[in-house]
Backbone as numpy.savetxt, mean C-alpha at the origin, in Angstrom:
# Nx Ny Nz CAx CAy CAz Cx Cy Cz
28.72 -25.38 -27.48 29.05 -24.47 -26.37 28.06 -23.32 -26.32
27.82 -22.71 -27.53 26.97 -21.59 -27.54 25.53 -21.95 -27.05
25.02 -23.11 -27.45 23.69 -23.55 -27.05 23.59 -23.78 -25.56
24.65 -24.34 -24.97 24.60 -24.60 -23.54 24.63 -23.27 -22.74
25.37 -22.30 -23.25 25.44 -21.00 -22.56 24.03 -20.33 -22.65
23.43 -20.42 -23.78 22.10 -19.84 -23.95 21.11 -20.55 -23.06
21.24 -21.84 -22.96 20.34 -22.64 -22.11 20.54 -22.25 -20.60
21.76 -22.05 -20.21 22.04 -21.63 -18.79 21.40 -20.27 -18.57
21.54 -19.33 -19.50 20.98 -17.97 -19.34 19.46 -18.07 -19.21
18.84 -18.84 -20.08 17.40 -18.99 -20.06 16.93 -19.64 -18.73
17.60 -20.71 -18.33 17.23 -21.33 -17.02 17.41 -20.36 -15.89
18.46 -19.59 -15.88 18.69 -18.59 -14.85 17.61 -17.56 -14.79
17.21 -17.05 -15.89 16.14 -16.01 -15.97 14.84 -16.60 -15.53
14.54 -17.84 -15.96 13.31 -18.48 -15.54 13.26 -18.66 -14.03
14.40 -19.06 -13.47 14.51 -19.20 -12.00 14.25 -17.88 -11.27
14.78 -16.79 -11.80 14.50 -15.48 -11.21 13.05 -15.13 -11.33
12.50 -15.33 -12.56 11.09 -15.04 -12.73 10.23 -15.85 -11.79
10.52 -17.10 -11.61 9.71 -17.91 -10.74 9.83 -17.39 -9.29
11.05 -16.97 -8.90 11.25 -16.49 -7.53 10.43 -15.24 -7.30
10.30 -14.37 -8.29 9.55 -13.11 -8.09 8.08 -13.24 -8.55
7.73 -14.42 -9.13 6.37 -14.63 -9.48 5.92 -14.18 -10.85
6.85 -13.82 -11.72 6.48 -13.32 -13.02 5.95 -14.49 -13.87
4.80 -14.24 -14.50 4.26 -15.21 -15.45 3.61 -16.42 -14.84
3.53 -16.46 -13.49 2.96 -17.64 -12.84 1.53 -17.35 -12.36
1.09 -16.12 -12.57 -0.25 -15.80 -12.05 -0.22 -15.39 -10.59
0.95 -15.38 -9.98 1.14 -15.03 -8.58 2.13 -13.91 -8.43
2.07 -12.95 -9.37 2.97 -11.89 -9.36 2.99 -11.15 -8.00
4.17 -10.94 -7.50 4.29 -10.16 -6.25 4.04 -8.69 -6.50
3.33 -8.04 -5.58 3.15 -6.58 -5.78 4.49 -5.87 -5.58
4.87 -5.04 -6.52 6.11 -4.35 -6.41 5.87 -2.84 -6.68
6.58 -2.05 -6.00 6.48 -0.54 -6.22 7.04 -0.24 -7.59
6.44 0.72 -8.19 7.03 1.31 -9.39 8.32 1.95 -8.94
9.39 1.76 -9.68 10.70 2.29 -9.25 10.69 3.81 -9.09
9.84 4.52 -9.80 9.88 5.95 -9.77 9.01 6.55 -8.67
8.20 5.74 -7.95 7.28 6.28 -7.01 7.98 6.97 -5.87
7.75 8.24 -5.67 8.35 9.04 -4.64 7.26 9.83 -3.94
7.09 9.51 -2.66 6.11 10.28 -1.88 6.85 11.38 -1.16
6.32 12.59 -1.27 7.00 13.75 -0.69 6.05 14.85 -0.37
6.56 15.85 0.23 5.77 17.09 0.48 4.47 16.84 1.12
4.41 16.09 2.17 3.18 15.87 2.86 2.92 17.02 3.85
1.74 17.63 3.74 1.36 18.68 4.68 -0.19 18.48 4.89
-0.69 19.14 5.87 -2.13 19.04 6.17 -2.95 19.28 4.86
-3.70 18.26 4.46 -4.61 18.39 3.32 -4.01 18.13 2.00
-2.70 17.73 1.91 -2.13 17.48 0.56 -0.90 16.58 0.70
-0.66 15.87 -0.37 0.56 15.07 -0.49 0.96 15.07 -1.92
2.26 15.02 -2.20 2.73 14.97 -3.57 3.44 13.64 -3.79
3.00 13.00 -4.88 3.52 11.69 -5.28 3.98 11.79 -6.70
5.21 11.52 -6.97 5.78 11.61 -8.31 5.47 12.95 -9.02
5.49 14.02 -8.20 5.28 15.37 -8.75 3.81 15.81 -8.86
2.87 14.86 -8.60 1.43 15.16 -8.64 0.94 15.38 -7.26
0.21 16.52 -7.07 -0.34 16.82 -5.73 -1.77 16.32 -5.61
-2.01 15.64 -4.48 -3.33 15.11 -4.20 -3.82 15.82 -2.94
-5.16 16.15 -2.93 -5.72 16.80 -1.76 -6.77 15.90 -1.15
-6.62 14.62 -1.30 -7.59 13.65 -0.72 -6.85 12.41 -0.28
-7.49 11.58 0.47 -6.86 10.31 0.94 -6.51 9.44 -0.24
-5.47 8.68 -0.09 -4.99 7.81 -1.17 -4.98 6.37 -0.79
-5.20 5.51 -1.75 -4.95 4.09 -1.59 -3.86 3.74 -2.64
-2.81 3.10 -2.16 -1.74 2.70 -3.07 -1.76 1.19 -3.13
-2.02 0.68 -4.30 -2.21 -0.77 -4.48 -1.31 -1.23 -5.62
-0.26 -1.88 -5.27 0.74 -2.40 -6.28 1.34 -1.21 -7.03
1.56 -0.09 -6.38 2.19 1.09 -7.04 1.16 1.97 -7.73
-0.12 1.56 -7.81 -1.11 2.38 -8.48 -1.84 3.22 -7.41
-2.06 4.50 -7.70 -2.68 5.41 -6.80 -4.13 5.57 -7.14
-4.96 5.44 -6.09 -6.43 5.62 -6.27 -6.89 6.51 -5.14
-8.03 7.10 -5.34 -8.66 7.91 -4.29 -9.32 6.94 -3.31
-9.16 7.18 -2.03 -9.83 6.35 -0.99 -11.33 6.64 -1.07
-12.09 5.60 -1.20 -13.54 5.69 -1.21 -14.02 5.32 0.17
-14.25 6.40 1.01 -14.56 6.12 2.40 -16.10 6.10 2.66
-16.95 6.22 1.67 -18.34 6.21 1.86 -18.89 5.01 2.72
-18.37 3.78 2.42 -18.85 2.65 3.25 -18.53 2.78 4.73
-17.58 3.61 5.11 -17.16 3.78 6.51 -17.89 4.99 7.17
-18.52 5.83 6.41 -19.11 7.09 6.93 -20.13 6.78 8.04
-20.85 5.67 7.94 -21.82 5.37 8.93 -21.28 5.17 10.37
-20.00 4.95 10.44 -19.33 4.75 11.74 -18.73 6.07 12.29
-18.82 7.11 11.49 -18.16 8.36 11.88 -18.66 8.96 13.16
-19.94 8.82 13.43 -20.52 9.46 14.66 -19.92 8.84 15.88
-19.82 7.49 15.86 -19.32 6.80 17.05 -17.79 6.99 17.25
-17.06 7.34 16.20 -15.66 7.57 16.27 -15.27 9.03 16.32
-16.19 9.90 16.03 -15.89 11.27 15.93 -15.15 11.70 14.62
-15.03 10.73 13.76 -14.28 10.91 12.53 -14.56 9.66 11.68
-14.64 9.77 10.38 -14.85 8.57 9.52 -13.67 7.64 9.71
-13.89 6.45 10.25 -12.75 5.53 10.45 -12.43 4.71 9.19
-11.37 3.92 9.23 -11.11 2.95 8.22 -11.82 1.66 8.64
-12.77 1.17 7.83 -13.48 -0.02 8.17 -13.20 -1.09 7.08
-13.55 -2.34 7.42 -13.34 -3.47 6.44 -14.30 -3.35 5.28
-15.28 -2.47 5.41 -16.24 -2.36 4.27 -15.65 -1.54 3.11
-14.53 -0.87 3.35 -13.88 -0.14 2.25 -13.09 -1.14 1.38
-12.63 -0.71 0.25 -11.80 -1.55 -0.64 -10.36 -1.39 -0.17
-9.95 -2.31 0.72 -8.61 -2.29 1.27 -7.73 -3.14 0.41
-6.54 -2.67 0.04 -5.64 -3.46 -0.83 -4.92 -4.56 -0.05
-5.65 -5.63 0.21 -5.10 -6.74 1.04 -4.03 -7.56 0.38
-3.94 -7.51 -0.93 -3.04 -8.42 -1.63 -1.58 -7.93 -1.49
-1.05 -8.13 -0.29 0.31 -7.68 0.05 0.79 -8.43 1.26
2.05 -8.20 1.61 2.56 -8.75 2.84 2.47 -7.75 3.94
2.58 -6.46 3.56 2.53 -5.36 4.54 1.58 -4.30 4.04
0.69 -3.81 4.96 -0.23 -2.74 4.67 0.10 -1.62 5.60
0.53 -0.48 5.05 0.87 0.70 5.82 -0.32 1.64 5.79
-0.78 2.02 6.96 -1.91 2.98 7.09 -1.36 4.27 7.65
-1.45 5.32 6.91 -1.06 6.65 7.43 -2.28 7.36 7.96
-2.24 7.71 9.21 -3.41 8.22 9.90 -3.49 9.74 9.88
-2.90 10.42 8.91 -2.87 11.87 8.88 -1.96 12.37 9.96
-2.44 13.27 10.78 -1.71 13.75 11.93 -1.91 12.87 13.11
-2.56 11.76 12.90 -2.80 10.78 14.00 -4.28 10.56 14.27
-5.13 11.20 13.51 -6.58 11.22 13.84 -7.45 10.14 13.17
-6.92 9.45 12.13 -7.74 8.45 11.42 -7.86 7.18 12.31
-9.13 6.93 12.75 -9.30 5.70 13.55 -9.31 4.46 12.62
-8.70 3.44 13.07 -8.69 2.12 12.37 -9.53 1.20 13.21
-10.59 0.72 12.62 -11.51 -0.18 13.39 -10.82 -1.52 13.69
-11.21 -2.10 14.84 -10.61 -3.38 15.24 -10.80 -4.49 14.24
-11.95 -4.41 13.46 -12.18 -5.43 12.44 -11.15 -5.40 11.35
-10.57 -4.20 11.05 -9.52 -4.14 10.08 -8.27 -4.84 10.63
-7.95 -4.64 11.90 -6.80 -5.31 12.53 -6.99 -6.80 12.54
-8.19 -7.25 12.84 -8.48 -8.67 12.85 -8.37 -9.30 11.48
-8.87 -8.58 10.45 -8.80 -9.08 9.07 -7.35 -9.17 8.63
-6.51 -8.18 9.03 -5.12 -8.28 8.69 -4.44 -9.51 9.29
-4.76 -9.78 10.53 -4.24 -10.98 11.20 -4.69 -12.24 10.44
-5.98 -12.26 10.12 -6.57 -13.40 9.45 -5.88 -13.68 8.12
-5.53 -12.61 7.37 -4.89 -12.68 6.09 -3.38 -12.76 6.18
-2.85 -12.78 7.36 -1.38 -12.76 7.58 -0.70 -11.58 6.90
-1.38 -10.41 6.95 -0.82 -9.18 6.45 -0.30 -8.33 7.61
0.96 -7.93 7.56 1.52 -7.10 8.60 0.91 -5.73 8.47
0.24 -5.24 9.53 -0.42 -3.97 9.52 0.48 -2.95 10.26
0.81 -1.84 9.59 1.62 -0.84 10.20 0.81 0.46 10.21
0.46 0.94 11.39 -0.40 2.12 11.55 0.45 3.24 12.19
0.64 4.31 11.40 1.50 5.42 11.82 0.95 6.72 11.28
1.29 7.85 11.91 0.94 9.13 11.28 1.52 9.17 9.83
0.82 9.82 8.92 1.16 9.75 7.54 2.60 10.16 7.24
3.14 11.13 7.97 4.53 11.56 7.73 5.53 10.36 7.96
5.24 9.63 9.00 6.12 8.43 9.33 5.88 7.33 8.35
4.59 7.14 7.91 4.22 6.13 6.96 4.98 6.36 5.66
5.07 7.61 5.23 5.75 7.96 3.99 7.25 7.54 4.06
7.83 7.73 5.24 9.26 7.26 5.37 9.43 5.78 5.07
8.48 5.00 5.57 8.49 3.55 5.32 8.28 3.29 3.81
7.31 3.97 3.22 6.95 3.73 1.84 8.12 4.16 0.90
8.81 5.18 1.24 9.89 5.65 0.36 11.05 4.73 0.31
11.11 3.80 1.28 12.18 2.78 1.22 11.82 1.72 0.22
10.63 1.81 -0.36 10.11 0.91 -1.42 10.17 -0.54 -1.03
9.56 -0.89 0.12 9.57 -2.35 0.38 8.67 -3.04 -0.55
9.11 -4.23 -0.99 8.27 -5.02 -1.87 7.06 -5.54 -1.14
6.01 -5.77 -1.83 4.82 -6.33 -1.36 4.21 -5.48 -0.21
4.23 -4.17 -0.41 3.66 -3.23 0.55 2.62 -2.36 -0.17
1.39 -2.31 0.37 0.39 -1.44 -0.09 0.13 -0.41 1.00
-0.70 0.61 0.69 -0.91 1.68 1.67 -2.26 2.36 1.56
-2.69 2.90 2.66 -3.82 3.81 2.71 -3.30 5.04 3.46
-3.41 6.17 2.83 -2.84 7.42 3.43 -3.91 8.48 3.64
-4.14 8.87 4.86 -5.03 9.93 5.23 -4.23 11.21 5.24
-4.72 12.23 4.52 -3.91 13.41 4.36 -4.45 14.65 5.15
-5.57 14.44 5.82 -6.07 15.57 6.67 -6.15 15.12 8.11
-6.27 16.02 8.97 -6.34 15.84 10.44 -5.32 14.79 10.90
């Protein structure tokens, strides 16, 4: 009896792990449980108590500085450095939320086309609204957050 109960528990856990991708090399991106985005204002955002004064890329719950240098060459034609496919965009997700600051970050059409090609749902909103979505902690969601303009 004891062995069969243990076997059922193990089979149940393996089924759960397979469903969420643990140990299969196809792990689903999941938010760290403690990630809390708050206190967004022009030029800064606080995440888990740490204040950032630059654009962020959130990839599987890890926070990185947005490296926009590859997109700077398009700045003149957009009046602002846009988000281009030449940047390191965290595509390994089901949903990519792009916070456009106060609404000024241009997103190039190539980014939208690439999202469609990869079957990634692209959500483009002012950063304040984007934070509301991210704080609901949807699984398999990555983000790029513009914190100025």
